[in-house]
XYZ file of C-alpha atoms in Angstrom:
434
model
C 25.963 23.350 31.581
C 23.740 23.668 28.541
C 23.978 26.450 25.983
C 20.896 28.098 27.478
C 22.418 28.030 30.926
C 25.734 29.418 29.642
C 23.853 32.275 28.015
C 22.058 32.967 31.314
C 25.408 32.919 33.137
C 26.768 35.765 30.965
C 23.634 37.867 31.442
C 23.313 37.303 35.189
C 27.023 38.092 35.664
C 26.551 41.409 33.807
C 23.527 42.215 35.995
C 25.416 41.363 39.194
C 28.306 43.612 38.140
C 25.792 46.421 37.370
C 26.661 46.390 33.697
C 22.998 45.705 32.705
C 19.658 46.622 34.242
C 17.410 43.878 35.665
C 14.533 44.888 33.308
C 16.842 44.563 30.243
C 18.040 41.182 31.404
C 14.454 39.979 31.907
C 13.546 40.982 28.342
C 16.709 39.382 26.966
C 16.097 36.090 28.851
C 12.328 36.220 28.383
C 11.840 36.008 32.156
C 10.169 38.199 34.718
C 12.175 40.584 36.897
C 11.521 38.495 40.039
C 13.002 35.404 38.384
C 16.060 37.406 37.357
C 16.513 38.379 41.020
C 16.265 34.759 42.119
C 18.939 33.747 39.614
C 21.150 36.613 40.832
C 20.845 35.403 44.467
C 21.648 31.801 43.499
C 24.656 33.052 41.486
C 25.977 35.044 44.441
C 25.471 32.079 46.795
C 26.619 29.096 44.721
C 28.431 30.640 41.769
C 27.813 29.395 38.231
C 26.622 26.033 39.495
C 23.602 27.793 41.016
C 22.196 28.399 37.532
C 22.071 24.676 36.658
C 18.598 23.188 36.597
C 17.978 21.521 39.939
C 15.819 18.752 38.411
C 18.676 17.468 36.320
C 19.438 13.863 37.158
C 16.212 13.407 39.094
C 13.271 11.287 37.912
C 10.706 13.271 35.964
C 7.332 14.128 37.466
C 5.559 12.246 34.627
C 7.866 9.199 34.725
C 6.082 5.854 34.536
C 6.376 3.712 37.620
C 8.922 0.944 37.875
C 6.235 -1.555 38.680
C 4.509 -0.824 35.281
C 7.801 -1.251 33.480
C 8.533 -4.558 35.171
C 4.973 -5.819 34.465
C 5.140 -4.850 30.798
C 8.588 -6.399 30.308
C 7.523 -9.635 32.057
C 4.552 -9.930 29.650
C 6.714 -9.207 26.590
C 9.385 -11.647 27.730
C 6.846 -14.399 28.367
C 4.483 -14.000 25.355
C 5.971 -11.518 22.863
C 9.690 -12.177 22.977
C 10.008 -12.201 19.178
C 7.712 -9.211 18.627
C 8.894 -5.816 17.498
C 8.217 -2.736 19.716
C 5.288 -1.534 17.599
C 3.456 -4.828 17.534
C 4.227 -5.520 21.244
C 2.811 -2.087 22.137
C -0.388 -2.914 20.197
C -0.825 -6.246 21.981
C -0.208 -4.723 25.389
C -2.939 -2.184 24.732
C -5.470 -4.533 23.143
C -5.063 -7.574 25.366
C -3.588 -6.380 28.637
C -4.879 -2.819 28.875
C -1.360 -1.333 29.333
C -1.330 2.057 27.521
C 2.334 2.987 26.880
C 3.834 4.683 23.822
C 5.752 2.503 21.383
C 8.890 4.582 21.826
C 8.829 3.914 25.572
C 8.375 0.183 24.937
C 11.222 0.285 22.436
C 13.575 1.887 24.946
C 12.518 -0.568 27.680
C 13.076 -3.551 25.337
C 16.495 -2.213 24.259
C 17.597 -1.751 27.888
C 16.371 -5.220 28.805
C 18.038 -6.870 25.741
C 14.696 -7.891 24.110
C 15.243 -5.680 21.033
C 18.318 -4.606 19.101
C 18.233 -1.363 17.093
C 18.825 -1.770 13.367
C 21.868 0.499 13.399
C 23.525 -1.824 15.975
C 22.900 -4.968 13.987
C 25.589 -6.515 11.923
C 24.959 -6.292 8.175
C 23.516 -9.355 6.472
C 26.108 -11.525 4.775
C 25.451 -12.697 1.240
C 27.894 -15.440 0.545
C 28.828 -16.072 -3.135
C 27.255 -19.023 -4.861
C 29.338 -21.380 -6.977
C 28.817 -21.197 -10.674
C 26.968 -23.928 -12.534
C 29.215 -26.561 -14.047
C 28.155 -26.451 -17.739
C 27.037 -23.967 -20.382
C 23.290 -23.897 -20.720
C 22.550 -25.323 -17.305
C 21.215 -22.074 -15.839
C 20.523 -18.865 -17.815
C 19.848 -15.724 -15.807
C 17.418 -13.272 -17.440
C 16.471 -9.734 -16.554
C 15.260 -6.524 -18.134
C 16.868 -3.117 -17.684
C 14.816 0.049 -18.340
C 17.256 2.880 -19.113
C 17.877 5.822 -21.410
C 20.028 3.654 -23.636
C 20.259 6.137 -26.506
C 20.991 9.172 -24.357
C 17.953 11.075 -25.659
C 18.463 10.257 -29.340
C 15.448 7.894 -29.004
C 12.841 7.308 -26.266
C 13.741 5.295 -23.221
C 13.445 1.557 -23.795
C 14.258 -1.787 -22.212
C 17.143 -4.170 -22.798
C 16.486 -7.858 -22.151
C 19.642 -9.623 -21.038
C 20.337 -13.393 -21.032
C 23.563 -14.365 -19.145
C 24.909 -17.906 -18.700
C 25.563 -18.655 -15.046
C 28.522 -20.999 -15.728
C 30.528 -18.633 -17.941
C 29.063 -15.112 -17.463
C 28.656 -15.124 -21.244
C 26.100 -12.881 -22.888
C 23.852 -15.359 -24.651
C 21.245 -12.926 -25.875
C 20.530 -9.217 -25.536
C 17.521 -7.577 -27.211
C 16.121 -4.056 -27.218
C 12.332 -3.633 -26.862
C 9.897 -0.901 -25.984
C 8.757 -2.392 -22.694
C 9.504 -5.358 -20.494
C 6.325 -7.236 -21.458
C 5.391 -10.893 -21.941
C 5.565 -10.667 -25.768
C 9.008 -8.972 -25.531
C 10.365 -11.854 -23.490
C 8.705 -14.351 -25.805
C 10.285 -12.844 -28.912
C 13.740 -12.627 -27.269
C 13.477 -16.176 -25.937
C 12.429 -17.554 -29.322
C 15.516 -15.947 -30.945
C 17.661 -17.403 -28.117
C 16.301 -20.891 -28.773
C 16.904 -20.571 -32.477
C 20.506 -19.447 -31.883
C 21.515 -21.763 -29.036
C 18.873 -24.388 -28.406
C 16.906 -25.083 -25.280
C 18.697 -24.610 -21.913
C 17.890 -26.533 -18.760
C 16.393 -23.629 -16.874
C 15.956 -19.850 -16.787
C 16.621 -17.898 -13.594
C 14.603 -14.651 -13.143
C 13.223 -12.294 -10.518
C 9.634 -12.184 -9.226
C 8.376 -9.850 -11.926
C 4.801 -10.578 -12.966
C 5.890 -11.856 -16.385
C 7.520 -14.850 -14.640
C 5.409 -15.346 -11.506
C 1.768 -14.837 -10.460
C 2.049 -12.456 -7.445
C -1.638 -12.383 -6.493
C -2.156 -13.992 -3.077
C -5.745 -15.066 -3.884
C -4.883 -16.589 -7.271
C -6.504 -19.956 -7.995
C -4.364 -23.023 -8.554
C -5.230 -22.957 -12.246
C -3.945 -19.373 -12.462
C -0.566 -19.972 -10.838
C 1.313 -20.065 -14.149
C 1.949 -17.004 -16.306
C 1.855 -16.989 -20.085
C 5.642 -16.956 -20.254
C 5.865 -19.761 -17.746
C 3.319 -21.757 -19.730
C 5.421 -21.283 -22.924
C 8.566 -22.552 -21.158
C 6.615 -25.494 -19.717
C 5.527 -26.469 -23.200
C 9.111 -26.404 -24.288
C 10.291 -28.466 -21.252
C 12.387 -25.612 -19.824
C 12.302 -24.919 -16.043
C 11.705 -21.434 -14.747
C 13.160 -20.530 -11.336
C 12.494 -17.212 -9.533
C 15.193 -15.709 -7.324
C 14.361 -14.587 -3.840
C 16.604 -11.521 -4.006
C 18.570 -9.429 -6.477
C 21.860 -10.715 -4.985
C 20.889 -14.301 -5.950
C 21.029 -13.420 -9.669
C 24.012 -11.164 -9.305
C 25.622 -12.121 -12.625
C 22.899 -10.582 -14.725
C 22.609 -7.619 -12.370
C 26.372 -6.896 -12.729
C 26.079 -7.406 -16.482
C 23.308 -4.765 -16.579
C 25.552 -2.309 -14.749
C 28.418 -2.959 -17.149
C 26.119 -2.652 -20.196
C 24.713 0.628 -18.913
C 28.254 1.975 -19.140
C 29.937 0.244 -22.093
C 27.039 -0.400 -24.385
C 25.799 3.203 -24.228
C 29.181 4.569 -25.171
C 29.752 1.969 -27.912
C 26.435 2.830 -29.551
C 27.289 6.508 -29.309
C 30.578 5.894 -31.161
C 28.900 3.649 -33.725
C 26.190 6.306 -34.458
C 23.301 3.972 -33.497
C 20.135 5.907 -32.704
C 17.174 3.511 -32.937
C 16.087 0.120 -31.528
C 16.163 -1.474 -35.006
C 19.746 -0.326 -35.687
C 20.812 -1.463 -32.215
C 19.303 -4.978 -32.494
C 21.016 -5.494 -35.837
C 24.405 -4.401 -34.424
C 24.203 -6.147 -31.006
C 25.826 -9.450 -32.164
C 29.035 -7.538 -32.901
C 29.017 -6.059 -29.428
C 28.245 -9.412 -27.815
C 31.209 -11.092 -29.535
C 33.602 -8.413 -28.262
C 32.002 -8.440 -24.735
C 32.277 -12.204 -24.410
C 35.905 -12.150 -25.639
C 36.756 -9.759 -22.801
C 34.634 -10.935 -19.869
C 33.435 -14.552 -20.458
C 35.023 -17.332 -18.362
C 35.490 -20.967 -19.281
C 32.989 -23.431 -17.813
C 34.080 -26.046 -15.310
C 33.121 -28.729 -17.785
C 33.120 -28.280 -21.540
C 29.768 -30.053 -22.075
C 27.002 -27.900 -23.572
C 23.616 -28.758 -22.000
C 21.588 -26.907 -24.663
C 19.144 -29.289 -26.355
C 18.279 -28.950 -30.059
C 15.008 -27.097 -30.906
C 12.884 -29.692 -32.684
C 9.596 -27.761 -32.752
C 8.355 -26.531 -36.118
C 7.912 -22.764 -36.765
C 4.120 -23.093 -36.714
C 4.298 -24.950 -33.388
C 6.542 -22.226 -31.981
C 4.036 -19.609 -33.118
C 1.376 -21.286 -30.990
C 3.682 -21.744 -28.033
C 4.807 -18.115 -27.963
C 1.280 -16.697 -28.208
C -1.049 -15.460 -25.565
C -3.506 -18.282 -24.834
C -6.832 -17.959 -23.042
C -9.841 -20.231 -22.770
C -13.361 -19.149 -23.842
C -16.641 -20.976 -23.711
C -18.519 -21.233 -27.002
C -22.107 -19.984 -26.526
C -25.259 -21.449 -27.974
C -25.110 -18.819 -30.701
C -21.592 -19.950 -31.602
C -20.044 -16.737 -30.293
C -17.223 -15.927 -27.921
C -15.718 -12.694 -26.546
C -12.056 -11.740 -26.418
C -10.376 -8.417 -25.881
C -13.638 -6.398 -26.027
C -14.662 -8.003 -29.382
C -17.400 -10.542 -29.941
C -16.549 -13.152 -32.540
C -18.926 -15.520 -34.357
C -18.002 -19.024 -35.442
C -19.261 -20.292 -38.799
C -22.096 -22.822 -38.187
C -21.046 -26.263 -39.304
C -21.858 -29.655 -37.924
C -18.390 -29.800 -36.421
C -18.621 -26.416 -34.691
C -22.198 -26.939 -33.533
C -20.991 -29.967 -31.574
C -18.674 -27.665 -29.620
C -21.479 -25.552 -28.065
C -20.821 -25.128 -24.366
C -17.234 -26.345 -24.606
C -14.038 -24.476 -23.954
C -12.026 -23.385 -26.963
C -8.511 -21.998 -26.866
C -7.837 -18.474 -28.165
C -4.357 -17.837 -29.572
C -3.334 -14.160 -29.608
C -0.109 -13.863 -31.681
C 2.520 -11.104 -31.270
C 1.593 -9.647 -34.724
C -1.973 -9.038 -33.545
C -3.701 -11.911 -35.333
C -6.261 -14.115 -33.473
C -6.951 -17.783 -33.918
C -9.438 -20.085 -32.154
C -8.708 -23.785 -31.803
C -10.248 -26.888 -30.335
C -7.903 -29.855 -29.808
C -5.393 -28.213 -32.110
C -7.856 -27.680 -35.023
C -8.616 -24.094 -36.105
C -12.208 -22.947 -36.148
C -13.570 -20.686 -38.861
C -14.726 -17.392 -37.316
C -14.981 -13.654 -37.927
C -15.403 -10.485 -35.882
C -19.059 -9.833 -35.165
C -19.232 -6.758 -32.893
C -16.826 -4.550 -30.956
C -17.841 -4.079 -27.376
C -17.359 -0.472 -26.374
C -16.497 -0.735 -22.712
C -14.637 1.974 -20.801
C -11.881 0.368 -18.776
C -11.223 3.158 -16.232
C -8.941 2.361 -13.337
C -7.276 -0.563 -15.163
C -4.319 -2.110 -13.371
C -1.027 -1.460 -15.135
C 2.267 -3.103 -14.238
C 4.905 -0.692 -13.066
C 7.419 -1.593 -15.817
C 4.785 -1.003 -18.510
C 3.682 2.403 -17.226
C 5.915 4.341 -19.615
C 4.480 2.805 -22.772
C 0.895 3.091 -21.430
C 1.331 6.806 -20.672
C 2.850 7.415 -24.132
C -0.098 5.654 -25.780
C -2.568 7.645 -23.672
C -0.833 10.928 -24.636
C -1.044 9.986 -28.353
C -4.736 9.131 -28.049
C -5.529 12.385 -26.215
C -3.640 14.465 -28.820
C -5.512 12.635 -31.617
C -8.899 13.233 -29.981
C -8.057 16.897 -29.357
C -6.991 17.358 -32.961
C -10.191 15.766 -34.257
C -12.196 17.950 -31.880
C -10.522 21.100 -33.184
C -11.177 20.057 -36.796
C -14.782 19.365 -35.955
C -15.268 22.740 -34.273
C -13.604 24.556 -37.187
C -15.956 22.963 -39.702
C -13.370 20.580 -41.211
C -14.740 17.325 -39.795
C -14.235 14.210 -41.946
C -17.069 13.078 -44.170
C -17.670 10.075 -41.991
C -18.721 12.270 -39.068
C -21.010 14.316 -41.365
C -22.619 11.106 -42.529
C -23.090 10.037 -38.874
C -24.811 13.352 -38.058
C -27.012 12.949 -41.179
C -28.087 9.472 -40.003
C -28.972 10.807 -36.554
C -31.036 13.654 -38.145
C -32.653 11.497 -40.864
C -32.668 7.899 -39.681
C -33.138 5.270 -42.285
C -35.407 2.340 -41.377
C -34.302 -0.898 -42.993
């Protein structure tokens, strides 16, 4: 009996023994008096079993026919055997005109063995992968956004480079965000310290891989991937986090040990941490690094000159030189000095080099072109797409800009506007014709 029926049994027994009035029982059970009398008669005739619902165990009045169930399952077995219940329900409705709820289809498919619930499935097995044979053969890289300074400084990102053959920390570097320039700076320091490895192993983050489905073939390489290609270093993207488990486990260890070590050392800023990290790396590798299967080091010497590395680790984009010897980049119009050499480049693509320090250079076939900023294009870029891992820094910058604008607005309303704004108002009131 159900809980509801057990409760009815107690009340009906009290009414039958004249311990309770029928009207009180009707109010207590939310029934009419006539129904209470029927329950009393069934209780006297059959005992407690008389209060059990008579429809229990019988097919429901709204039950779908067996012929419809057989027809639907035959169609699914023949045409949609590898479909899930939701998609199979949609196809039965769209193509075959069979209107059944997806939960009903799911139960039918489970009973017929066409679908197995996720809870009943065995967990997926991730077998361990053997380590690489030599140091420098495969370097796993990843970024870890975390409150590394425990509130003593803003949250930041730690870029981690781990050798697959030895689990050795090759390079760790603190930066504000996990951006392309951050990886470029950390990679350049890695190459200067160790040389060029055979390949880097990363996740599918947009710094390493173009994730747009409609990207053109010429857009399939990111800026970081282009830099590694110029250095003859392969970049491999893992299909899952488990595939690059060494760097993931290193991140978890660092989020425990590194935080506490910096607390004990009194390190509170990114600059202090980056200067101290070599000491931590030496102690970490002494404790956790393993010997490689073969002692050969596959790092190659870095033969590129500093100026060449500056160009490689810059943001490069193509621009077409207009008839007026101008080009646009980052909302600024630049004008190239007119010379016989530059006039011959009208209509041709030049390469813009945007360096990490903010300087810009324009080159054609490796030769720099003389140019200067001509006009800033004031365009509002509302609704700009921002990568998830850069959202923190973008919000911080937006907050600073809003506070600056509000401060300037207050000063202007209080009569303490800068002279430049007073001069701008004077020009609007008394324009000067040149």
